[in-house]
Tab-separated table of N, CA and C in Angstrom:
chain	number	residue	atom	x	y	z
A	1	SER	N	21.811	-4.697	6.941
A	1	SER	CA	20.426	-5.132	6.897
A	1	SER	C	19.525	-3.919	7.037
A	2	PRO	N	18.523	-3.811	6.194
A	2	PRO	CA	17.605	-2.675	6.324
A	2	PRO	C	16.770	-2.738	7.614
A	3	ASP	N	16.732	-3.905	8.242
A	3	ASP	CA	15.948	-4.052	9.471
A	3	ASP	C	16.749	-3.757	10.729
A	4	MET	N	18.040	-3.476	10.594
A	4	MET	CA	18.854	-3.174	11.768
A	4	MET	C	18.761	-1.692	12.085
A	5	LYS	N	18.352	-1.412	13.287
A	5	LYS	CA	18.247	-0.036	13.763
A	5	LYS	C	19.238	0.148	14.910
A	6	PRO	N	19.969	1.266	14.931
A	6	PRO	CA	20.953	1.477	15.991
A	6	PRO	C	20.346	1.299	17.386
A	7	ASP	N	21.044	0.535	18.207
A	7	ASP	CA	20.670	0.306	19.611
A	7	ASP	C	19.294	-0.341	19.789
A	8	GLN	N	18.801	-1.003	18.763
A	8	GLN	CA	17.519	-1.704	18.844
A	8	GLN	C	17.755	-3.208	18.722
A	9	PRO	N	16.990	-4.000	19.460
A	9	PRO	CA	17.166	-5.445	19.365
A	9	PRO	C	16.676	-5.985	18.021
A	10	MET	N	17.092	-7.203	17.726
A	10	MET	CA	16.652	-7.876	16.519
A	10	MET	C	15.131	-8.068	16.583
A	11	PRO	N	14.408	-7.742	15.515
A	11	PRO	CA	12.960	-7.937	15.527
A	11	PRO	C	12.581	-9.398	15.798
A	12	THR	N	11.451	-9.584	16.438
A	12	THR	CA	10.984	-10.902	16.851
A	12	THR	C	10.877	-11.881	15.690
A	13	ARG	N	10.585	-11.397	14.497
A	13	ARG	CA	10.446	-12.314	13.361
A	13	ARG	C	11.729	-13.096	13.090
A	14	TYR	N	12.884	-12.598	13.542
A	14	TYR	CA	14.154	-13.275	13.303
A	14	TYR	C	14.585	-14.151	14.486
A	15	VAL	N	13.849	-14.102	15.580
A	15	VAL	CA	14.163	-14.847	16.801
A	15	VAL	C	13.763	-16.308	16.630
A	16	PHE	N	14.513	-17.201	17.280
A	16	PHE	CA	14.239	-18.631	17.231
A	16	PHE	C	12.854	-18.922	17.809
A	17	ASN	N	12.219	-19.965	17.304
A	17	ASN	CA	10.931	-20.396	17.827
A	17	ASN	C	11.145	-21.731	18.536
A	18	GLY	N	11.354	-21.693	19.836
A	18	GLY	CA	11.621	-22.878	20.641
A	18	GLY	C	12.500	-22.506	21.817
A	19	MET	N	12.788	-23.441	22.688
A	19	MET	CA	13.645	-23.223	23.862
A	19	MET	C	13.166	-22.023	24.684
A	20	GLY	N	11.862	-21.777	24.698
A	20	GLY	CA	11.323	-20.661	25.463
A	20	GLY	C	11.211	-19.371	24.684
A	21	CYS	N	11.704	-19.331	23.449
A	21	CYS	CA	11.609	-18.131	22.623
A	21	CYS	C	10.440	-18.276	21.652
A	22	LYS	N	9.826	-17.145	21.339
A	22	LYS	CA	8.646	-17.164	20.482
A	22	LYS	C	8.837	-16.227	19.296
A	23	GLY	N	9.683	-16.626	18.370
A	23	GLY	CA	9.893	-15.850	17.155
A	23	GLY	C	9.432	-16.635	15.944
A	24	GLU	N	9.707	-16.079	14.776
A	24	GLU	CA	9.352	-16.750	13.525
A	24	GLU	C	10.541	-17.502	12.924
A	25	ASN	N	11.725	-17.308	13.477
A	25	ASN	CA	12.955	-17.963	13.018
A	25	ASN	C	13.224	-17.726	11.538
A	26	LEU	N	13.005	-16.499	11.070
A	26	LEU	CA	13.355	-16.118	9.705
A	26	LEU	C	14.734	-15.473	9.712
A	27	SER	N	15.538	-15.766	8.709
A	27	SER	CA	16.818	-15.072	8.587
A	27	SER	C	16.555	-13.644	8.113
A	28	PRO	N	17.352	-12.678	8.586
A	28	PRO	CA	17.124	-11.287	8.188
A	28	PRO	C	17.614	-11.007	6.776
A	29	PRO	N	17.062	-9.962	6.149
A	29	PRO	CA	17.565	-9.558	4.837
A	29	PRO	C	18.940	-8.911	4.998
A	30	LEU	N	19.804	-9.176	4.039
A	30	LEU	CA	21.160	-8.626	4.057
A	30	LEU	C	21.529	-8.175	2.651
A	31	SER	N	22.343	-7.139	2.545
A	31	SER	CA	22.850	-6.729	1.238
A	31	SER	C	24.258	-6.173	1.397
A	32	TRP	N	25.008	-6.184	0.302
A	32	TRP	CA	26.381	-5.699	0.300
A	32	TRP	C	26.715	-5.196	-1.097
A	33	SER	N	27.821	-4.481	-1.175
A	33	SER	CA	28.259	-3.925	-2.465
A	33	SER	C	29.772	-3.786	-2.475
A	34	ASP	N	30.309	-3.480	-3.642
A	34	ASP	CA	31.732	-3.197	-3.847
A	34	ASP	C	32.658	-4.290	-3.313
A	35	PRO	N	32.508	-5.530	-3.792
A	35	PRO	CA	33.429	-6.573	-3.339
A	35	PRO	C	34.848	-6.287	-3.821
A	36	PRO	N	35.836	-6.800	-3.109
A	36	PRO	CA	37.216	-6.573	-3.536
A	36	PRO	C	37.512	-7.262	-4.870
A	37	GLN	N	38.451	-6.707	-5.586
A	37	GLN	CA	38.866	-7.291	-6.864
A	37	GLN	C	39.339	-8.728	-6.641
A	38	GLY	N	38.971	-9.614	-7.530
A	38	GLY	CA	39.367	-11.009	-7.418
A	38	GLY	C	38.367	-11.883	-6.687
A	39	THR	N	37.249	-11.290	-6.226
A	39	THR	CA	36.223	-12.078	-5.526
A	39	THR	C	35.579	-13.047	-6.502
A	40	LYS	N	35.604	-14.334	-6.141
A	40	LYS	CA	34.992	-15.372	-6.973
A	40	LYS	C	33.763	-15.979	-6.308
A	41	SER	N	33.612	-15.791	-5.006
A	41	SER	CA	32.420	-16.244	-4.284
A	41	SER	C	32.408	-15.556	-2.923
A	42	PHE	N	31.305	-15.765	-2.205
A	42	PHE	CA	31.161	-15.230	-0.854
A	42	PHE	C	30.797	-16.354	0.107
A	43	ALA	N	31.071	-16.119	1.371
A	43	ALA	CA	30.611	-16.988	2.458
A	43	ALA	C	30.102	-16.079	3.562
A	44	LEU	N	29.089	-16.536	4.261
A	44	LEU	CA	28.512	-15.780	5.370
A	44	LEU	C	28.538	-16.651	6.612
A	45	MET	N	29.014	-16.078	7.714
A	45	MET	CA	29.017	-16.775	9.004
A	45	MET	C	28.373	-15.866	10.042
A	46	VAL	N	27.414	-16.409	10.801
A	46	VAL	CA	26.736	-15.645	11.848
A	46	VAL	C	26.995	-16.352	13.177
A	47	HIS	N	27.603	-15.626	14.105
A	47	HIS	CA	28.078	-16.211	15.359
A	47	HIS	C	27.631	-15.389	16.557
A	48	ASP	N	27.277	-16.077	17.634
A	48	ASP	CA	26.958	-15.457	18.921
A	48	ASP	C	28.102	-15.806	19.870
A	49	PRO	N	29.019	-14.865	20.120
A	49	PRO	CA	30.146	-15.161	21.003
A	49	PRO	C	29.771	-15.206	22.480
A	50	ASP	N	28.558	-14.758	22.811
A	50	ASP	CA	28.137	-14.668	24.206
A	50	ASP	C	27.367	-15.886	24.705
A	51	ALA	N	27.126	-16.853	23.836
A	51	ALA	CA	26.370	-18.046	24.238
A	51	ALA	C	27.144	-18.800	25.323
A	52	PRO	N	26.434	-19.341	26.312
A	52	PRO	CA	27.098	-20.032	27.425
A	52	PRO	C	27.524	-21.454	27.044
A	53	THR	N	28.576	-21.524	26.216
A	53	THR	CA	29.033	-22.820	25.707
A	53	THR	C	30.458	-23.153	26.144
A	54	GLY	N	30.967	-22.476	27.138
A	54	GLY	CA	32.336	-22.731	27.558
A	54	GLY	C	33.359	-22.010	26.703
A	55	GLY	N	32.924	-20.993	25.990
A	55	GLY	CA	33.848	-20.180	25.201
A	55	GLY	C	33.702	-20.322	23.704
A	56	ALA	N	32.988	-21.330	23.218
A	56	ALA	CA	32.873	-21.558	21.780
A	56	ALA	C	31.825	-20.682	21.109
A	57	GLY	N	30.865	-20.179	21.865
A	57	GLY	CA	29.774	-19.440	21.250
A	57	GLY	C	28.868	-20.388	20.474
A	58	ILE	N	27.970	-19.815	19.681
A	58	ILE	CA	27.047	-20.610	18.875
A	58	ILE	C	27.050	-20.073	17.449
A	59	TRP	N	27.120	-20.995	16.494
A	59	TRP	CA	26.982	-20.646	15.075
A	59	TRP	C	25.501	-20.675	14.733
A	60	HIS	N	24.979	-19.533	14.286
A	60	HIS	CA	23.567	-19.403	13.944
A	60	HIS	C	23.292	-19.641	12.460
A	61	TRP	N	24.283	-19.382	11.608
A	61	TRP	CA	24.052	-19.544	10.171
A	61	TRP	C	25.398	-19.529	9.468
A	62	VAL	N	25.601	-20.466	8.571
A	62	VAL	CA	26.812	-20.507	7.753
A	62	VAL	C	26.391	-20.864	6.329
A	63	ILE	N	26.789	-20.024	5.377
A	63	ILE	CA	26.525	-20.259	3.958
A	63	ILE	C	27.856	-20.168	3.217
A	64	VAL	N	28.096	-21.108	2.332
A	64	VAL	CA	29.275	-21.070	1.464
A	64	VAL	C	28.808	-21.114	0.012
A	65	ASN	N	29.730	-20.806	-0.871
A	65	ASN	CA	29.515	-20.892	-2.324
A	65	ASN	C	28.437	-19.942	-2.840
A	66	LEU	N	28.305	-18.786	-2.189
A	66	LEU	CA	27.442	-17.742	-2.737
A	66	LEU	C	28.155	-17.161	-3.958
A	67	PRO	N	27.538	-17.156	-5.129
A	67	PRO	CA	28.204	-16.633	-6.324
A	67	PRO	C	28.641	-15.177	-6.156
A	68	ALA	N	29.726	-14.820	-6.814
A	68	ALA	CA	30.267	-13.459	-6.721
A	68	ALA	C	29.299	-12.417	-7.270
A	69	THR	N	28.334	-12.831	-8.078
A	69	THR	CA	27.354	-11.902	-8.635
A	69	THR	C	26.236	-11.561	-7.653
A	70	VAL	N	26.145	-12.272	-6.539
A	70	VAL	CA	25.091	-12.055	-5.556
A	70	VAL	C	25.461	-10.870	-4.665
A	71	THR	N	24.482	-9.996	-4.429
A	71	THR	CA	24.725	-8.831	-3.566
A	71	THR	C	23.692	-8.701	-2.452
A	72	SER	N	22.819	-9.706	-2.306
A	72	SER	CA	21.838	-9.632	-1.228
A	72	SER	C	21.204	-10.991	-0.973
A	73	LEU	N	20.628	-11.103	0.208
A	73	LEU	CA	19.821	-12.264	0.594
A	73	LEU	C	18.510	-11.711	1.137
A	74	GLU	N	17.395	-12.266	0.697
A	74	GLU	CA	16.090	-11.793	1.159
A	74	GLU	C	15.789	-12.332	2.549
A	75	ALA	N	14.868	-11.704	3.241
A	75	ALA	CA	14.404	-12.218	4.531
A	75	ALA	C	13.876	-13.626	4.317
A	76	GLY	N	14.252	-14.535	5.193
A	76	GLY	CA	13.810	-15.921	5.083
A	76	GLY	C	14.658	-16.782	4.172
A	77	ALA	N	15.745	-16.240	3.619
A	77	ALA	CA	16.601	-17.023	2.715
A	77	ALA	C	17.236	-18.211	3.426
A	78	GLY	N	17.308	-18.164	4.746
A	78	GLY	CA	17.949	-19.228	5.506
A	78	GLY	C	17.024	-20.363	5.872
A	79	ASN	N	15.979	-20.603	5.076
A	79	ASN	CA	15.105	-21.735	5.380
A	79	ASN	C	15.919	-23.031	5.310
A	80	ALA	N	15.485	-24.043	6.019
A	80	ALA	CA	16.260	-25.271	6.188
A	80	ALA	C	16.594	-25.979	4.888
A	81	ASP	N	15.703	-25.929	3.902
A	81	ASP	CA	15.978	-26.667	2.667
A	81	ASP	C	16.820	-25.870	1.670
A	82	GLY	N	17.114	-24.610	1.966
A	82	GLY	CA	17.991	-23.809	1.121
A	82	GLY	C	17.393	-23.373	-0.200
A	83	THR	N	16.093	-23.552	-0.399
A	83	THR	CA	15.474	-23.229	-1.680
A	83	THR	C	15.408	-21.732	-1.972
A	84	LYS	N	15.620	-20.892	-0.972
A	84	LYS	CA	15.579	-19.444	-1.193
A	84	LYS	C	16.979	-18.849	-1.378
A	85	LEU	N	17.982	-19.700	-1.388
A	85	LEU	CA	19.358	-19.240	-1.599
A	85	LEU	C	19.700	-19.251	-3.085
A	86	PRO	N	20.678	-18.449	-3.492
A	86	PRO	CA	21.112	-18.472	-4.886
A	86	PRO	C	21.608	-19.869	-5.279
A	87	GLU	N	21.402	-20.212	-6.537
A	87	GLU	CA	21.817	-21.517	-7.044
A	87	GLU	C	23.309	-21.744	-6.791
A	88	GLY	N	23.642	-22.937	-6.328
A	88	GLY	CA	25.022	-23.306	-6.040
A	88	GLY	C	25.440	-23.054	-4.603
A	89	SER	N	24.659	-22.268	-3.861
A	89	SER	CA	24.979	-21.977	-2.466
A	89	SER	C	24.698	-23.194	-1.598
A	90	ARG	N	25.366	-23.236	-0.475
A	90	ARG	CA	25.182	-24.363	0.451
A	90	ARG	C	25.211	-23.861	1.888
A	91	GLN	N	24.250	-24.304	2.688
A	91	GLN	CA	24.237	-23.999	4.112
A	91	GLN	C	24.899	-25.143	4.876
A	92	ILE	N	25.675	-24.777	5.867
A	92	ILE	CA	26.337	-25.732	6.747
A	92	ILE	C	25.493	-25.837	8.012
A	93	ALA	N	25.459	-27.009	8.608
A	93	ALA	CA	24.662	-27.203	9.824
A	93	ALA	C	25.064	-26.182	10.887
A	94	ASN	N	24.051	-25.543	11.474
A	94	ASN	CA	24.309	-24.607	12.564
A	94	ASN	C	24.367	-25.382	13.880
A	95	ASP	N	24.565	-24.682	14.967
A	95	ASP	CA	24.645	-25.339	16.274
A	95	ASP	C	23.278	-25.675	16.849
A	96	PHE	N	22.225	-25.471	16.066
A	96	PHE	CA	20.891	-25.850	16.489
A	96	PHE	C	20.539	-27.253	15.992
A	97	ILE	N	21.489	-27.927	15.346
A	97	ILE	CA	21.232	-29.276	14.840
A	97	ILE	C	20.759	-30.140	16.003
A	98	GLY	N	19.753	-30.918	15.777
A	98	GLY	CA	19.143	-31.676	16.864
A	98	GLY	C	17.902	-30.974	17.380
A	99	LEU	N	17.902	-29.640	17.299
A	99	LEU	CA	16.700	-28.877	17.638
A	99	LEU	C	15.895	-28.624	16.372
A	100	THR	N	16.593	-28.152	15.327
A	100	THR	CA	15.919	-27.940	14.049
A	100	THR	C	16.142	-29.138	13.133
A	101	GLY	N	17.228	-29.862	13.340
A	101	GLY	CA	17.525	-31.036	12.544
A	101	GLY	C	18.090	-30.738	11.171
A	102	ASN	N	18.313	-29.478	10.845
A	102	ASN	CA	18.765	-29.121	9.504
A	102	ASN	C	19.730	-27.954	9.546
A	103	PRO	N	20.478	-27.786	8.465
A	103	PRO	CA	21.230	-26.535	8.333
A	103	PRO	C	20.254	-25.389	8.088
A	104	GLY	N	20.752	-24.190	8.102
A	104	GLY	CA	19.924	-23.012	7.874
A	104	GLY	C	20.027	-22.063	9.051
A	105	TRP	N	19.195	-21.066	9.022
A	105	TRP	CA	19.171	-20.040	10.072
A	105	TRP	C	18.627	-20.619	11.371
A	106	GLY	N	19.336	-20.365	12.455
A	106	GLY	CA	18.863	-20.642	13.807
A	106	GLY	C	18.865	-19.311	14.530
A	107	GLY	N	17.715	-18.720	14.705
A	107	GLY	CA	17.612	-17.380	15.273
A	107	GLY	C	18.064	-17.293	16.715
A	108	PRO	N	18.283	-16.075	17.194
A	108	PRO	CA	18.737	-15.883	18.559
A	108	PRO	C	17.700	-16.320	19.582
A	109	CYS	N	18.197	-16.813	20.697
A	109	CYS	CA	17.344	-17.197	21.827
A	109	CYS	C	18.221	-17.241	23.074
A	110	PRO	N	18.691	-16.064	23.520
A	110	PRO	CA	19.555	-16.059	24.704
A	110	PRO	C	18.788	-16.519	25.945
A	111	PRO	N	19.482	-17.111	26.909
A	111	PRO	CA	18.821	-17.565	28.139
A	111	PRO	C	18.079	-16.422	28.829
A	112	MET	N	16.874	-16.708	29.295
A	112	MET	CA	16.043	-15.712	29.970
A	112	MET	C	16.774	-15.179	31.210
A	113	GLY	N	16.672	-13.878	31.410
A	113	GLY	CA	17.252	-13.255	32.582
A	113	GLY	C	18.735	-12.974	32.476
A	114	LYS	N	19.345	-13.286	31.325
A	114	LYS	CA	20.781	-13.042	31.134
A	114	LYS	C	20.968	-11.786	30.279
A	115	PRO	N	22.155	-11.199	30.301
A	115	PRO	CA	22.394	-10.008	29.471
A	115	PRO	C	22.216	-10.321	27.983
A	116	ALA	N	21.948	-9.279	27.208
A	116	ALA	CA	21.790	-9.412	25.757
A	116	ALA	C	23.052	-9.993	25.125
A	117	HIS	N	22.871	-10.722	24.060
A	117	HIS	CA	23.991	-11.290	23.312
A	117	HIS	C	24.236	-10.462	22.057
A	118	ARG	N	25.445	-10.608	21.529
A	118	ARG	CA	25.812	-9.979	20.258
A	118	ARG	C	25.717	-11.035	19.165
A	119	TYR	N	25.306	-10.607	17.974
A	119	TYR	CA	25.233	-11.501	16.821
A	119	TYR	C	26.100	-10.908	15.734
A	120	ASN	N	27.202	-11.591	15.446
A	120	ASN	CA	28.183	-11.112	14.488
A	120	ASN	C	27.949	-11.753	13.126
A	121	PHE	N	27.569	-10.933	12.164
A	121	PHE	CA	27.385	-11.356	10.779
A	121	PHE	C	28.676	-10.984	10.047
A	122	THR	N	29.376	-11.962	9.497
A	122	THR	CA	30.603	-11.691	8.768
A	122	THR	C	30.483	-12.261	7.368
A	123	LEU	N	30.618	-11.388	6.380
A	123	LEU	CA	30.594	-11.774	4.978
A	123	LEU	C	32.033	-11.792	4.487
A	124	TYR	N	32.423	-12.911	3.910
A	124	TYR	CA	33.780	-13.095	3.402
A	124	TYR	C	33.772	-13.082	1.885
A	125	ALA	N	34.684	-12.325	1.277
A	125	ALA	CA	34.938	-12.388	-0.154
A	125	ALA	C	36.039	-13.429	-0.342
A	126	LEU	N	35.763	-14.439	-1.174
A	126	LEU	CA	36.701	-15.547	-1.336
A	126	LEU	C	37.366	-15.536	-2.704
A	127	LYS	N	38.585	-16.078	-2.756
A	127	LYS	CA	39.352	-16.150	-4.000
A	127	LYS	C	39.071	-17.420	-4.796
A	128	VAL	N	38.134	-18.229	-4.347
A	128	VAL	CA	37.771	-19.471	-5.042
A	128	VAL	C	36.282	-19.444	-5.392
A	129	ASP	N	35.933	-20.154	-6.471
A	129	ASP	CA	34.530	-20.237	-6.891
A	129	ASP	C	33.693	-21.060	-5.925
A	130	LYS	N	34.327	-22.070	-5.351
A	130	LYS	CA	33.570	-23.026	-4.543
A	130	LYS	C	34.480	-23.645	-3.487
A	131	LEU	N	33.924	-23.827	-2.290
A	131	LEU	CA	34.602	-24.602	-1.255
A	131	LEU	C	34.038	-26.019	-1.322
A	132	ASN	N	34.908	-26.985	-1.519
A	132	ASN	CA	34.488	-28.393	-1.610
A	132	ASN	C	34.576	-29.016	-0.227
A	133	LEU	N	33.554	-28.767	0.558
A	133	LEU	CA	33.511	-29.269	1.931
A	133	LEU	C	32.809	-30.612	1.970
A	134	PRO	N	33.178	-31.478	2.920
A	134	PRO	CA	32.481	-32.760	3.033
A	134	PRO	C	31.018	-32.554	3.413
A	135	PRO	N	30.164	-33.528	3.107
A	135	PRO	CA	28.721	-33.379	3.379
A	135	PRO	C	28.399	-33.046	4.833
A	136	ALA	N	29.132	-33.578	5.775
A	136	ALA	CA	28.847	-33.350	7.194
A	136	ALA	C	29.776	-32.299	7.807
A	137	ALA	N	30.281	-31.378	7.003
A	137	ALA	CA	31.188	-30.340	7.517
A	137	ALA	C	30.521	-29.549	8.631
A	138	THR	N	31.288	-29.227	9.643
A	138	THR	CA	30.794	-28.394	10.740
A	138	THR	C	31.054	-26.926	10.418
A	139	ALA	N	30.435	-26.055	11.180
A	139	ALA	CA	30.659	-24.620	11.007
A	139	ALA	C	32.128	-24.265	11.235
A	140	SER	N	32.752	-24.888	12.213
A	140	SER	CA	34.168	-24.602	12.482
A	140	SER	C	35.059	-25.078	11.342
A	141	GLN	N	34.753	-26.237	10.775
A	141	GLN	CA	35.528	-26.713	9.629
A	141	GLN	C	35.343	-25.771	8.443
A	142	ALA	N	34.104	-25.367	8.190
A	142	ALA	CA	33.851	-24.429	7.099
A	142	ALA	C	34.608	-23.128	7.350
A	143	GLY	N	34.578	-22.653	8.601
A	143	GLY	CA	35.280	-21.424	8.941
A	143	GLY	C	36.759	-21.484	8.648
A	144	PHE	N	37.372	-22.636	8.868
A	144	PHE	CA	38.801	-22.794	8.565
A	144	PHE	C	39.044	-22.564	7.079
A	145	PHE	N	38.261	-23.224	6.226
A	145	PHE	CA	38.468	-23.102	4.781
A	145	PHE	C	38.039	-21.738	4.259
A	146	ILE	N	37.045	-21.151	4.873
A	146	ILE	CA	36.650	-19.791	4.510
A	146	ILE	C	37.810	-18.840	4.782
A	147	ASN	N	38.370	-18.905	5.972
A	147	ASN	CA	39.474	-18.004	6.322
A	147	ASN	C	40.727	-18.256	5.492
A	148	MET	N	40.974	-19.499	5.103
A	148	MET	CA	42.141	-19.816	4.264
A	148	MET	C	42.000	-19.238	2.853
A	149	ASN	N	40.770	-18.964	2.425
A	149	ASN	CA	40.519	-18.476	1.068
A	149	ASN	C	39.967	-17.059	1.023
A	150	ALA	N	39.951	-16.368	2.152
A	150	ALA	CA	39.381	-15.021	2.225
A	150	ALA	C	40.312	-13.973	1.634
A	151	ILE	N	39.724	-13.106	0.843
A	151	ILE	CA	40.427	-11.917	0.344
A	151	ILE	C	40.207	-10.776	1.332
A	152	ASP	N	38.968	-10.665	1.792
A	152	ASP	CA	38.600	-9.612	2.732
A	152	ASP	C	37.274	-10.017	3.378
A	153	LYS	N	36.838	-9.223	4.350
A	153	LYS	CA	35.571	-9.510	5.017
A	153	LYS	C	34.918	-8.220	5.474
A	154	ALA	N	33.603	-8.293	5.645
A	154	ALA	CA	32.807	-7.183	6.164
A	154	ALA	C	32.035	-7.717	7.356
A	155	HIS	N	31.808	-6.843	8.336
A	155	HIS	CA	31.228	-7.285	9.612
A	155	HIS	C	30.031	-6.409	9.971
A	156	LEU	N	28.985	-7.048	10.478
A	156	LEU	CA	27.813	-6.372	11.011
A	156	LEU	C	27.509	-6.984	12.363
A	157	ALA	N	27.473	-6.175	13.400
A	157	ALA	CA	27.139	-6.661	14.744
A	157	ALA	C	25.729	-6.204	15.076
A	158	TRP	N	24.897	-7.150	15.445
A	158	TRP	CA	23.489	-6.861	15.748
A	158	TRP	C	23.223	-7.195	17.200
A	159	PRO	N	22.610	-6.262	17.942
A	159	PRO	CA	22.291	-6.576	19.336
A	159	PRO	C	21.226	-7.660	19.438
A	160	ALA	N	21.092	-8.194	20.596
A	160	ALA	CA	20.202	-9.343	20.845
A	160	ALA	C	18.728	-9.005	20.714
A	161	ALA	N	17.961	-10.098	20.700
A	161	ALA	CA	16.507	-9.990	20.670
A	161	ALA	C	15.996	-9.707	22.073
């Protein structure tokens, strides 16, 4: 992400707006290059392993069926209705469902007074054109099928807001 600076927190524009946090809840811009041979689509999973959930962490954003020709996502691409995503892409409900009520980006909002959290962005190159997930698929279910079809993956760790 061009907005990631070493040892700097995520800019406020990407932070969740609610639960005591005052951000704009925009997804950050991301780009990638040189996918492995045989890549037919991409999937993106964004996870906070430090969330106080009893060990499960929180899924902030999951996208499947990104075409293999796509090499970037603009800031704000994770809007709830998915209209800023490449055609054919699909967002899976994040762990903010019930708060936002929709799939899409759920920005960071670690509990006040607690240590900073890590946000792991993992882009998967997949050997299939499309994952045929059920309409109510969870992030964990999507993750299973993503990993079963992964050729390779790239990782970006972003410090907390």
